Short mmCIF file of C-alpha atoms and ligand atoms in Angstrom, two decimals:
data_model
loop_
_atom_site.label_atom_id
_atom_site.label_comp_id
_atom_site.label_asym_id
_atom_site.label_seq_id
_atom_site.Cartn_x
_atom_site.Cartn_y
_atom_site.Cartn_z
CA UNK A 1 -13.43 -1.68 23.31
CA UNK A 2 -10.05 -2.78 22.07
CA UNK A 3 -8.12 -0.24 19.72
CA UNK A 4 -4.48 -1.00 17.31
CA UNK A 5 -3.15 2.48 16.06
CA UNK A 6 -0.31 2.31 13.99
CA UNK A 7 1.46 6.26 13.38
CA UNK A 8 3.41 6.40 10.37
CA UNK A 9 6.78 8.01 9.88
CA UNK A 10 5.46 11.63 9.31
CA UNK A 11 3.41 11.43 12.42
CA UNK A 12 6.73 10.54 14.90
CA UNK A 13 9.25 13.02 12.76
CA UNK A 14 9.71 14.88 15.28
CA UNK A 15 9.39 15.64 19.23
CA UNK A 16 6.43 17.79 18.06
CA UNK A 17 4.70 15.32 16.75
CA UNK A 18 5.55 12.54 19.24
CA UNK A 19 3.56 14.92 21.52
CA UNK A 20 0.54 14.82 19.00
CA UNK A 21 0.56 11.15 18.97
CA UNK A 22 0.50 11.02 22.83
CA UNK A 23 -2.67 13.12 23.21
CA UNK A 24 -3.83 10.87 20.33
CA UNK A 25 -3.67 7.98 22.56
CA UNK A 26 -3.96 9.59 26.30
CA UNK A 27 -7.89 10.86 24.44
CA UNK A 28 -9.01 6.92 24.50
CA UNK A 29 -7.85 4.31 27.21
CA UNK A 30 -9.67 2.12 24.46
CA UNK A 31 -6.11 2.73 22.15
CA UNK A 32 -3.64 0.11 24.00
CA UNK A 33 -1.83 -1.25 21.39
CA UNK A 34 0.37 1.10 19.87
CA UNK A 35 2.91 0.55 16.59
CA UNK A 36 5.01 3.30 15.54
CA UNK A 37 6.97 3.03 11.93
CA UNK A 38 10.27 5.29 11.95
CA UNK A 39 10.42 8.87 11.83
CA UNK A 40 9.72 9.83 8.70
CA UNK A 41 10.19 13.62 7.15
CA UNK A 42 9.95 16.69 8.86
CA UNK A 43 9.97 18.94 5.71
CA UNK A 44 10.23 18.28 2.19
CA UNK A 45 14.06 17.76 1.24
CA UNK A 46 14.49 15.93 4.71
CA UNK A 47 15.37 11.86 4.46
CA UNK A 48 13.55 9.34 6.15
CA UNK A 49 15.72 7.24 8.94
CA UNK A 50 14.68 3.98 6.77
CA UNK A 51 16.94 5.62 4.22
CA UNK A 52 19.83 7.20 6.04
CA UNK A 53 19.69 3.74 8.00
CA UNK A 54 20.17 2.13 4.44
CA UNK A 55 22.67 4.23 2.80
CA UNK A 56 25.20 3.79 6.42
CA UNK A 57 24.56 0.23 6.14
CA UNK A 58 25.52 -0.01 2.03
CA UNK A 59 28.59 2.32 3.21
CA UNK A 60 29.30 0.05 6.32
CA UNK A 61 29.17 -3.57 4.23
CA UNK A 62 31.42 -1.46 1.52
CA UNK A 63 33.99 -1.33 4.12
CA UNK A 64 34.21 2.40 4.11
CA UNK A 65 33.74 5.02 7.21
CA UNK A 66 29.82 4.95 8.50
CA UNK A 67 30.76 6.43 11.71
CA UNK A 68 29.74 10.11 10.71
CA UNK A 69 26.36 8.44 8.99
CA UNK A 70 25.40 6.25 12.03
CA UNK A 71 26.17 9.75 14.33
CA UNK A 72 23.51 11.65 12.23
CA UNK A 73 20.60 8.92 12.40
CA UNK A 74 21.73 9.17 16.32
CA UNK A 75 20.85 13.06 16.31
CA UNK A 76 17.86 12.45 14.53
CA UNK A 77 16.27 10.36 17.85
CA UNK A 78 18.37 12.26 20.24
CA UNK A 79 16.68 15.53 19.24
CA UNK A 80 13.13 13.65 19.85
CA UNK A 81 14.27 11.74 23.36
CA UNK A 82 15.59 15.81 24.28
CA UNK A 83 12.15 17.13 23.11
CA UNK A 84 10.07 15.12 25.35
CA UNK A 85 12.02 15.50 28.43
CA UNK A 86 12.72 11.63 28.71
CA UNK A 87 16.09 10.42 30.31
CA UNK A 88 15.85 7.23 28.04
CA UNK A 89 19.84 6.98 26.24
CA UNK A 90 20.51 4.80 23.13
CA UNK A 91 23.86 4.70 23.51
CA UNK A 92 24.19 0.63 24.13
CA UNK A 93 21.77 0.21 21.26
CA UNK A 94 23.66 2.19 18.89
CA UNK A 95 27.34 0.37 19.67
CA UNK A 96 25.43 -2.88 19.03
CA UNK A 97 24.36 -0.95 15.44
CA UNK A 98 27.71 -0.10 14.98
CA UNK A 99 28.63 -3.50 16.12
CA UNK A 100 26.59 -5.50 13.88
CA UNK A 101 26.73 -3.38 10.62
CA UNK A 102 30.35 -3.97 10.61
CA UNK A 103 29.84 -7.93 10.68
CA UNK A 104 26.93 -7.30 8.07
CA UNK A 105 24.32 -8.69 9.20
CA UNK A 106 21.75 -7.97 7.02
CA UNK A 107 19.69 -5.12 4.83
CA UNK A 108 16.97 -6.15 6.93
CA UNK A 109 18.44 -5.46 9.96
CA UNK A 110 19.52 -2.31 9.17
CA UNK A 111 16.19 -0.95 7.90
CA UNK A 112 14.19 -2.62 10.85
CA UNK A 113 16.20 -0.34 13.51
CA UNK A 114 14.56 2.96 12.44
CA UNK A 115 11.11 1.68 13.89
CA UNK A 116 12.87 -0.62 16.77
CA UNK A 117 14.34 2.64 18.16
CA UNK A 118 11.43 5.06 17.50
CA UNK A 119 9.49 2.43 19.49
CA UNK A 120 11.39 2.66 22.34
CA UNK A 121 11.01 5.94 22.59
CA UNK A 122 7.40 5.48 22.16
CA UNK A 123 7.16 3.40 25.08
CA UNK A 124 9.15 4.88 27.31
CA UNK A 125 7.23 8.16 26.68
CA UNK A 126 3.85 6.69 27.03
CA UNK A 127 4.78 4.46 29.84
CA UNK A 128 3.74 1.11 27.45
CA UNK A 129 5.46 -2.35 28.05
CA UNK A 130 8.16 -2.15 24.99
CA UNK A 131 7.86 -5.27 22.81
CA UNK A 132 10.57 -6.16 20.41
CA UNK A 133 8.39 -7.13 17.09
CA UNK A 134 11.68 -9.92 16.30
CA UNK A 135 9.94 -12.36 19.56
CA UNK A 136 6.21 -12.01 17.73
CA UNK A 137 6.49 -11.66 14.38
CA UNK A 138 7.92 -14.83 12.07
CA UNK A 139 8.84 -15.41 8.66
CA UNK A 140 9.20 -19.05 7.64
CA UNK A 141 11.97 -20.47 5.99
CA UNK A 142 11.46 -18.64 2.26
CA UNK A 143 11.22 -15.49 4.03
CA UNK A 144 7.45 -15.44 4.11
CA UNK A 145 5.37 -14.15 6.85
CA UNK A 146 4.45 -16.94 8.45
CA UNK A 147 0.93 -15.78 9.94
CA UNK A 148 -0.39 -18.88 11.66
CA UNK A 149 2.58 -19.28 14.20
CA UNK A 150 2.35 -15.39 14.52
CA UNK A 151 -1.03 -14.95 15.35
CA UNK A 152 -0.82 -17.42 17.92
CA UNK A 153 2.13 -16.50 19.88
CA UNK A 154 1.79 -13.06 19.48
CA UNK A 155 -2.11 -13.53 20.54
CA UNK A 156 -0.83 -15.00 23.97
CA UNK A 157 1.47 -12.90 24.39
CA UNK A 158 -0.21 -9.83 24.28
CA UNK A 159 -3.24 -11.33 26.55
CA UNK A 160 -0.66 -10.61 29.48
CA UNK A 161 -0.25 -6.76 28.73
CA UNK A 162 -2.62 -4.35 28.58
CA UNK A 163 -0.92 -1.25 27.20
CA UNK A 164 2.05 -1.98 24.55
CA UNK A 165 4.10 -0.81 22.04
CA UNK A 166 5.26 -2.99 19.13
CA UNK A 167 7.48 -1.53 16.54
CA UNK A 168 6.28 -2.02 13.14
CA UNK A 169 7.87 -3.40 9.49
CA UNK A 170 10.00 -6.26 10.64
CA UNK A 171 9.57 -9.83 12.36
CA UNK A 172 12.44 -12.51 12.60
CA UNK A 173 13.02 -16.06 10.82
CA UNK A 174 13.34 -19.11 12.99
CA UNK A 175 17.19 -18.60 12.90
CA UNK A 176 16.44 -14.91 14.73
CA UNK A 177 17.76 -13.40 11.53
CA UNK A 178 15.84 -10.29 11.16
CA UNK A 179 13.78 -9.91 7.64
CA UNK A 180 11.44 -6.79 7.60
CA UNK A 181 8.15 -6.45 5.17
CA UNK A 182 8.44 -4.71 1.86
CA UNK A 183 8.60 -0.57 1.92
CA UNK A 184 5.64 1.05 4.00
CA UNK A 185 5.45 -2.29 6.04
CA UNK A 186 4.59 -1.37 9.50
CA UNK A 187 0.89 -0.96 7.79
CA UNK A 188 0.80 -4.74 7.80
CA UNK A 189 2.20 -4.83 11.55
CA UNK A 190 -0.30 -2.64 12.46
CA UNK A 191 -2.87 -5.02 11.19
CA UNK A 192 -1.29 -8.51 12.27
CA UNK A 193 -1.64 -6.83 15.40
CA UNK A 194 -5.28 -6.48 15.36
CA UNK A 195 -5.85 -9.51 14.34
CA UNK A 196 -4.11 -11.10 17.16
CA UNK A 197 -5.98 -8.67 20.17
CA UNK A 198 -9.13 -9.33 18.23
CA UNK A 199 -9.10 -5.16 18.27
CA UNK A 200 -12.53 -3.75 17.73
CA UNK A 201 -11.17 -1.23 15.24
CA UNK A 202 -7.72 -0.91 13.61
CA UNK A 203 -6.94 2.85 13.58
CA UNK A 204 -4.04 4.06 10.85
CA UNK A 205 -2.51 7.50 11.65
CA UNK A 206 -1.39 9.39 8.59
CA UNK A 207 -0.80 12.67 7.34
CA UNK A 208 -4.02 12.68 5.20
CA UNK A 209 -7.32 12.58 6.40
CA UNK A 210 -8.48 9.41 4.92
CA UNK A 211 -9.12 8.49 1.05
CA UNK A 212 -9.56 11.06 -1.72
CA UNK A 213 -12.36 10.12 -4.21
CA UNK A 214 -9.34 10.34 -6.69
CA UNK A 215 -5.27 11.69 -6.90
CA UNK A 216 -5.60 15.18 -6.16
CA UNK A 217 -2.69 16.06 -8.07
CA UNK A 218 -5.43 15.60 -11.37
CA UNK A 219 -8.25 16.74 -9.52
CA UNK A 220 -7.96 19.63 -7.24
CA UNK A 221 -9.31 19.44 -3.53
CA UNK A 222 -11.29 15.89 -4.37
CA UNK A 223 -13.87 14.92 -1.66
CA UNK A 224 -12.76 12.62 0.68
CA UNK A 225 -14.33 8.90 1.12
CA UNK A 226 -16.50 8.20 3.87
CA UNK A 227 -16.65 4.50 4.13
CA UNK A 228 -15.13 1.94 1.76
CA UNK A 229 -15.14 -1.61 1.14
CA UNK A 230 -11.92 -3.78 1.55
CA UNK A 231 -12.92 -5.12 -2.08
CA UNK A 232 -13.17 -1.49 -3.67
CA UNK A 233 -10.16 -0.52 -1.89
CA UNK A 234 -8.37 -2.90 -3.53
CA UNK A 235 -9.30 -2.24 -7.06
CA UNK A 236 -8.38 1.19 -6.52
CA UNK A 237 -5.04 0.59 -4.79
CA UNK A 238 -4.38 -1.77 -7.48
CA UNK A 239 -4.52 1.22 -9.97
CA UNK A 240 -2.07 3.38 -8.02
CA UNK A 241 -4.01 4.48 -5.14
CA UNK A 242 -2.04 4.40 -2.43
CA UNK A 243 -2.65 5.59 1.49
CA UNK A 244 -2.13 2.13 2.71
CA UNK A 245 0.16 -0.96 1.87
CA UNK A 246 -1.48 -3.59 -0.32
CA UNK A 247 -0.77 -6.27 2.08
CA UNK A 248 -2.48 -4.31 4.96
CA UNK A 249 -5.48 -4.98 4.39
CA UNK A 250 -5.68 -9.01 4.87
CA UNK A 251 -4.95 -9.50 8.30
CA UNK A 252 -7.71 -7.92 9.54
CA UNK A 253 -10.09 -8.72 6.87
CA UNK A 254 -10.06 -12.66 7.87
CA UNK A 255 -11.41 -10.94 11.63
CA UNK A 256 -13.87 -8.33 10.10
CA UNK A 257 -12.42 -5.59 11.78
CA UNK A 258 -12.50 -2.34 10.47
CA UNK A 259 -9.62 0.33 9.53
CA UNK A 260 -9.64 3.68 9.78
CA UNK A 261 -7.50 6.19 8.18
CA UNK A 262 -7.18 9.11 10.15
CA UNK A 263 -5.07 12.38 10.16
CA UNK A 264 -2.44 13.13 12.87
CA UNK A 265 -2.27 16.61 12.00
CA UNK A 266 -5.81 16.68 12.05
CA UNK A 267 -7.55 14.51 14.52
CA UNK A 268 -11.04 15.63 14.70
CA UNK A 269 -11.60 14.33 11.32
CA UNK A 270 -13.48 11.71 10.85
CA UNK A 271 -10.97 9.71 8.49
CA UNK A 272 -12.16 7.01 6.23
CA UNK A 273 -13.27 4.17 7.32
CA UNK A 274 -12.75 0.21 5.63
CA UNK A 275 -14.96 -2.22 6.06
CA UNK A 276 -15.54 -5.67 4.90
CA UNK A 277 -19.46 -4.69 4.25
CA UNK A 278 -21.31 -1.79 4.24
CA UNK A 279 -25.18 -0.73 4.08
CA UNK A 280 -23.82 2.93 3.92
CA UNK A 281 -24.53 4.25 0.57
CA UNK A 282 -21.85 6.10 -1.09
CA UNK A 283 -22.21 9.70 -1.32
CA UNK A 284 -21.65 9.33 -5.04
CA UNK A 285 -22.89 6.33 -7.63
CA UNK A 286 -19.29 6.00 -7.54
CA UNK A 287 -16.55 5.56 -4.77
CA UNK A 288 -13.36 6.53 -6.03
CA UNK A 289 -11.93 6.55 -9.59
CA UNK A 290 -7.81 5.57 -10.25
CA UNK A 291 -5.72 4.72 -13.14
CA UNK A 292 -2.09 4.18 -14.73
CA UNK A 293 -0.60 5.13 -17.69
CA UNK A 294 1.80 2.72 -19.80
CA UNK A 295 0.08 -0.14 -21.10
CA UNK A 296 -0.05 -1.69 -24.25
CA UNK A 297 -2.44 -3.85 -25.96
CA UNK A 298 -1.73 -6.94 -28.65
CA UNK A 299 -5.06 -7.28 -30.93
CA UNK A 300 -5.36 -10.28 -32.60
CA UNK A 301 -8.24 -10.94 -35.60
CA UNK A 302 -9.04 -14.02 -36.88
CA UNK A 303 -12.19 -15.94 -38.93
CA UNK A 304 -14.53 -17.84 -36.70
CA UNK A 305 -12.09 -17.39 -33.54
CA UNK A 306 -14.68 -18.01 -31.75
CA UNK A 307 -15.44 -21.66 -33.14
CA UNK A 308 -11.33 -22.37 -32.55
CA UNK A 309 -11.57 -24.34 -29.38
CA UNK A 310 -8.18 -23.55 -26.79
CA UNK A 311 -8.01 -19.80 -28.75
CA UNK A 312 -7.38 -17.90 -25.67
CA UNK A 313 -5.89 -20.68 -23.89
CA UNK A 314 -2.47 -20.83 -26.80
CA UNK A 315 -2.55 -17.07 -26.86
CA UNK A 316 -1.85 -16.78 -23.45
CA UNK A 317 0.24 -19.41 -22.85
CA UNK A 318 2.42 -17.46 -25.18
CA UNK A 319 2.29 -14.71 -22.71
CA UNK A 320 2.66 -16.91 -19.72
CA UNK A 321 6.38 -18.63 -21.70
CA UNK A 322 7.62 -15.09 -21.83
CA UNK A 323 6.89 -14.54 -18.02
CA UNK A 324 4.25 -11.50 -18.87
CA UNK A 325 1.32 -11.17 -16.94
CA UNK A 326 -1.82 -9.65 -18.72
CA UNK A 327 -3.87 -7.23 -17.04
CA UNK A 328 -7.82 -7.32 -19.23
CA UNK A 329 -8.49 -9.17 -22.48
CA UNK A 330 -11.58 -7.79 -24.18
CA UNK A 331 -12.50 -10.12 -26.81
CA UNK A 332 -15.40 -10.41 -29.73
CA UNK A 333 -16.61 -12.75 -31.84
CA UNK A 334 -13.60 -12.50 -33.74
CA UNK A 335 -10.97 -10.73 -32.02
CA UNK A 336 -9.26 -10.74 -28.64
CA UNK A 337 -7.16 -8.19 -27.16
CA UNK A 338 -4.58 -8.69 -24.37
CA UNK A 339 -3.98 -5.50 -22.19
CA UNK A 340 -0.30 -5.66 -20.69
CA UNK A 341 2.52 -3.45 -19.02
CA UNK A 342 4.06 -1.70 -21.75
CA UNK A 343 7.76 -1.84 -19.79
CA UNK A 344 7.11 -5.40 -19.26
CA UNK A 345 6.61 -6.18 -23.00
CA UNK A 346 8.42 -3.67 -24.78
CA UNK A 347 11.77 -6.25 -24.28
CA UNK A 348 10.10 -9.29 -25.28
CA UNK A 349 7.78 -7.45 -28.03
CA UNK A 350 8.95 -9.95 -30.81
CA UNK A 351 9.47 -12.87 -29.25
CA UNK A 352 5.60 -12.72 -28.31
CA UNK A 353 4.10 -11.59 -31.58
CA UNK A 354 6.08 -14.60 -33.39
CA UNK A 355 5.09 -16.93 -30.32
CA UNK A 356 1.25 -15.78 -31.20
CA UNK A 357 2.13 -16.34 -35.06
CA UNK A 358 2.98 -19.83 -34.77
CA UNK A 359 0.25 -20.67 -32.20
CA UNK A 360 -3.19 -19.65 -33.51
CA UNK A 361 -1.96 -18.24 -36.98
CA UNK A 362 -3.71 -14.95 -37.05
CA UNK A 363 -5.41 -12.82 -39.87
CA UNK A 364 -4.12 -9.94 -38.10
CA UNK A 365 -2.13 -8.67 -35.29
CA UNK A 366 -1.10 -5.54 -33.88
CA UNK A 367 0.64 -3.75 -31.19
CA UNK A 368 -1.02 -0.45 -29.60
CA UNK A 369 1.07 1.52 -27.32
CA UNK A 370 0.75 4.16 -24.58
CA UNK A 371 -2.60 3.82 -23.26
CA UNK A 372 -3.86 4.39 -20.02
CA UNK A 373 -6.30 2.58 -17.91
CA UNK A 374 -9.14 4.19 -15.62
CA UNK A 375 -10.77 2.20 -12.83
CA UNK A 376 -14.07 3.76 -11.82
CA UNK A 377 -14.82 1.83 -8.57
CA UNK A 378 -18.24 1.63 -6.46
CA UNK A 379 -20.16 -0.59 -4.32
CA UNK A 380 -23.17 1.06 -5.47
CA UNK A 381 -22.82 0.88 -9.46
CA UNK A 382 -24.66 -2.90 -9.13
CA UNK A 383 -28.05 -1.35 -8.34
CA UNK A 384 -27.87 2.29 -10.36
CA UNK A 385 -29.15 2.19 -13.96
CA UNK A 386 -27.13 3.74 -16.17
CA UNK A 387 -23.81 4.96 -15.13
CA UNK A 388 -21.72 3.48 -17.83
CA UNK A 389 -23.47 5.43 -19.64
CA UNK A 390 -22.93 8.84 -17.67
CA UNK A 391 -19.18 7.82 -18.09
CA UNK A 392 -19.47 7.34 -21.58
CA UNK A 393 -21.10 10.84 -22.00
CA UNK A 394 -18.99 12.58 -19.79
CA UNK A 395 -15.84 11.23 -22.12
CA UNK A 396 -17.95 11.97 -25.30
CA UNK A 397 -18.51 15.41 -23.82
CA UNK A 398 -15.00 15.82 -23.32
CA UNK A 399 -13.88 14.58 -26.74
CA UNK A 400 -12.21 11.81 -25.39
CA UNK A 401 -12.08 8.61 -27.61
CA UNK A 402 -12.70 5.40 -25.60
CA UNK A 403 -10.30 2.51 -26.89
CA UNK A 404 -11.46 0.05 -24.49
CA UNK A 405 -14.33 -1.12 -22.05
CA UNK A 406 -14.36 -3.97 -19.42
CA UNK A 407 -17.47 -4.39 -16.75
CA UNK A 408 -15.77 -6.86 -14.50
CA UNK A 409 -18.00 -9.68 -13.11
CA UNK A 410 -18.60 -8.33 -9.87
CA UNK A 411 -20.01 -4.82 -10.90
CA UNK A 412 -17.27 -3.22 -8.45
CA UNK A 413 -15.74 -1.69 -10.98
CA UNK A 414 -15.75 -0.29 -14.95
CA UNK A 415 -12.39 0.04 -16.88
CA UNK A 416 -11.39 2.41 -19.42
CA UNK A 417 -9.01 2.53 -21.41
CA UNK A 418 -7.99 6.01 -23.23
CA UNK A 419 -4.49 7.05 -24.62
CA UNK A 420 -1.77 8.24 -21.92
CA UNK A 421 -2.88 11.82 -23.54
CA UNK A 422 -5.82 12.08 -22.25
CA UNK A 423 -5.65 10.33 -19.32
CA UNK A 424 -5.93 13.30 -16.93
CA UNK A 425 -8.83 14.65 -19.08
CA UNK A 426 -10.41 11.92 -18.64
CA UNK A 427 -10.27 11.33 -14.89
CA UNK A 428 -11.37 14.88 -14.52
CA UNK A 429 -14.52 14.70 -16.79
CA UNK A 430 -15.39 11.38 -14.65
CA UNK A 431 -15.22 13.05 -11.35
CA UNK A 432 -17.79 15.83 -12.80
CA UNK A 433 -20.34 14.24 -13.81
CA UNK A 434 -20.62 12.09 -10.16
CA UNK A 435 -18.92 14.48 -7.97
CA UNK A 436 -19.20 17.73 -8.62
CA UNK A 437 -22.05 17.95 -10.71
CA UNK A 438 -23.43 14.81 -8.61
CA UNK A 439 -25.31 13.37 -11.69
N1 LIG B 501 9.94 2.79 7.81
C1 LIG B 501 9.59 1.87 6.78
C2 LIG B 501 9.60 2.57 5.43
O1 LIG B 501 10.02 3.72 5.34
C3 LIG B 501 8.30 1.18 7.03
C4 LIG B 501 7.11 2.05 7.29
O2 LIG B 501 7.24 3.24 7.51
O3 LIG B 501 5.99 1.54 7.27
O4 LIG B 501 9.24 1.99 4.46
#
């Protein structure tokens, strides 16, 4: 048995917490490959060492005074390194800091040190082989993870060490410039990295324990998820759920390994766990229900559409011109909607609705604004009768008016669309009928 865990920033905040994460990983000998992201926040108003190690490095490259800014990211690891005993000094790796922010080397450079640092801690505490992520991770020439090259050298390089610590978020180009991952990055380290060990299991340490059915700032106390699929956690990620990084989720997936999200502060629970396939029922019909607010839809009415051959093609390519990317179009016989980002559009508004004008010459077209969409996701809607309809009762029942339906093809997941009024309302009334109420 072959185990990645990745801790994220809240889970190495402090020297408490370090000391969390080590019992963590002294419980299993099974968890050898360790990535840490940097230490996050210890309380609410604190700032994360990504962003103090950003704002010295915009104060650095603006030729003003970052000594007093570079000190205080230096207390921040000090007070861990003093915390756990360890006799480990950064001293020579923060003149090279200081060193290199002065020459500017990089954004990317800058952010990528919170994590390089908090993993040398990491492995000096657990007693891991340290290895810099810039010699195993690459980016190709358009700054694009290059995963081929990656998996492969980081694969044989890790076949030589048995316990290891590899800091997450950043990789190098060819040219050993230093380019890190987008925000909340070291999730897709963490996976790269089982993918490359062939890990059994891909653990991800949080400070949650798991998945929530749906945001518990609508619903109070929603039940956690048990087991999802990769495919269900992306529809709901895609509507604003968000534990893990979007990207996370396909390195792994091409291996079939599993993730689980499990709780630092918590470790005894169970977590939730994401698999490619699953017998496991849900414990609801549904899985997990998300949405956003802030879209707006362009209807569009016109005799015997449907006979007009190219229809949808010319009104999208209007959409595509003004570089706007739709999100559902429900059409009928006669009609055709186009769901998009209400920031998006709201600039290019006119320039669309004349675009559509001269294209397909409509009877009639309008603009609605401010809705919201609701994704009600589950594996296990394909083979219940009738729960579009328990969603449509539950929003009758709560006088909420419906303004838009879409069954996608797979049967993964029902859309909704309501106004950005009753959006809450809406989630809420969902969740009782399959959750609470368990109908
Ligand atoms: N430390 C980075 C961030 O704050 C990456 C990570 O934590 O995953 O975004």
């Amino acid at each position: 048995m072959k185990k990645v865990v990745k801790f994220g920033g809240s889970s190495l905040a402090s020297a408490r917490q370090f000391k969390k994460v080590e019992s963590i990983i002294r419980a299993e000998k099974s968890r050898r490959y360790v990535v840490p992201s940097a230490p996050g926040k210890r309380f609410d108003n604190d700032i994360k060492v990504t962003d103090m190690l950003y704002d010295c490095y915009e104060t650095a490259v603006m030729g003003q005074d970052f000594d007093k800014k570079l000190e205080k990211i230096k207390e921040r690891y000090n007070e861990i390194i003093e915390g756990l005993d360890l006799t480990l000094s950064l001293d020579e790796d923060f003149k090279q800091i200081h060193d290199f922010f002065e020459k500017g080397v990089g954004k990317d450079y800058a952010g990528s040190r919170g994590e390089y640092l908090n993993g040398k801690i990491m492995a000096a505490y657990l007693g891991f082989d340290f290895i810099d992520a810039a010699e195993v991770i690459f980016f190709n020439d358009k700054e694009e993870f290059d995963a081929e090259k990656t998996n492969k050298i980081l694969s044989a390089r890790l076949e030589k060490v048995e316990y290891a610590v590899i800091p997450g978020f950043y990789g190098a180009m060819a040219n050993g410039r230093i380019k890190t991952f987008s925000r909340g990055g070291s999730d897709i380290t963490g996976s790269i990295v089982a993918r490359a060990v062939k890990a059994d299991l891909y653990e991800n340490w949080t400070d949650v324990s798991g998945f929530l059915v749906t945001d518990p700032r609508i619903v109070k106390d929603p039940e956690p998820i048990e087991t999802i699929t990769y495919r269900e956690l992306r529809e709901l990620a895609y509507m604003g759920a968000s534990v893990l990084h979007d990207e996370a989720i396909f390195p792994v997936r091409s291996e079939g390994i599993p993730i689980n999200i499990r709780n630092t502060n918590d470790p005894s629970a169970p977590g939730t766990m994401i698999v490619e396939s699953t017998c496991k029922k849900s414990k609801y019909t549904i899985t997990g229900i998300a949405g956003k607010k802030g879209f707006a839809t362009i209807n569009i009415e016109k005799d015997r559409m449907n006979t007009e051959v190219g229809f949808g093609r010319k009104v999208l390519s209007v959409f595509e011109t003004n570089g706007i990317s739709f999100e559902h179009i429900p059409s009928g016989i006669d009609t055709m909607s186009v769901f998009v980002h209400q920031s998006e559009f709201e600039e290019k508004e006119q320039k669309v609705l004349a675009g559509i004008h001269r294209v397909v010459d409509p009877d009639v077209l309008n603009v609605e604004s401010d809705l919201a969409l609701i994704a009600v996701v589950g594996r296990g809607m394909r083979s219940t009768r009738g729960t579009a309809g328990r969603i449509f009762s539950a929003l009758a029942h709560a006088d909420i008016n419906i303004r838009m339906i879409d069954q996608g093809s797979s049967e993964l997941n029902i859309i909704i669309g309501v106004s950005n009024d009753d959006f809450e309302k809406a989630i809420r009334a969902i969740y009782d009928i399959f959750v609470t109420l368990r109908l």
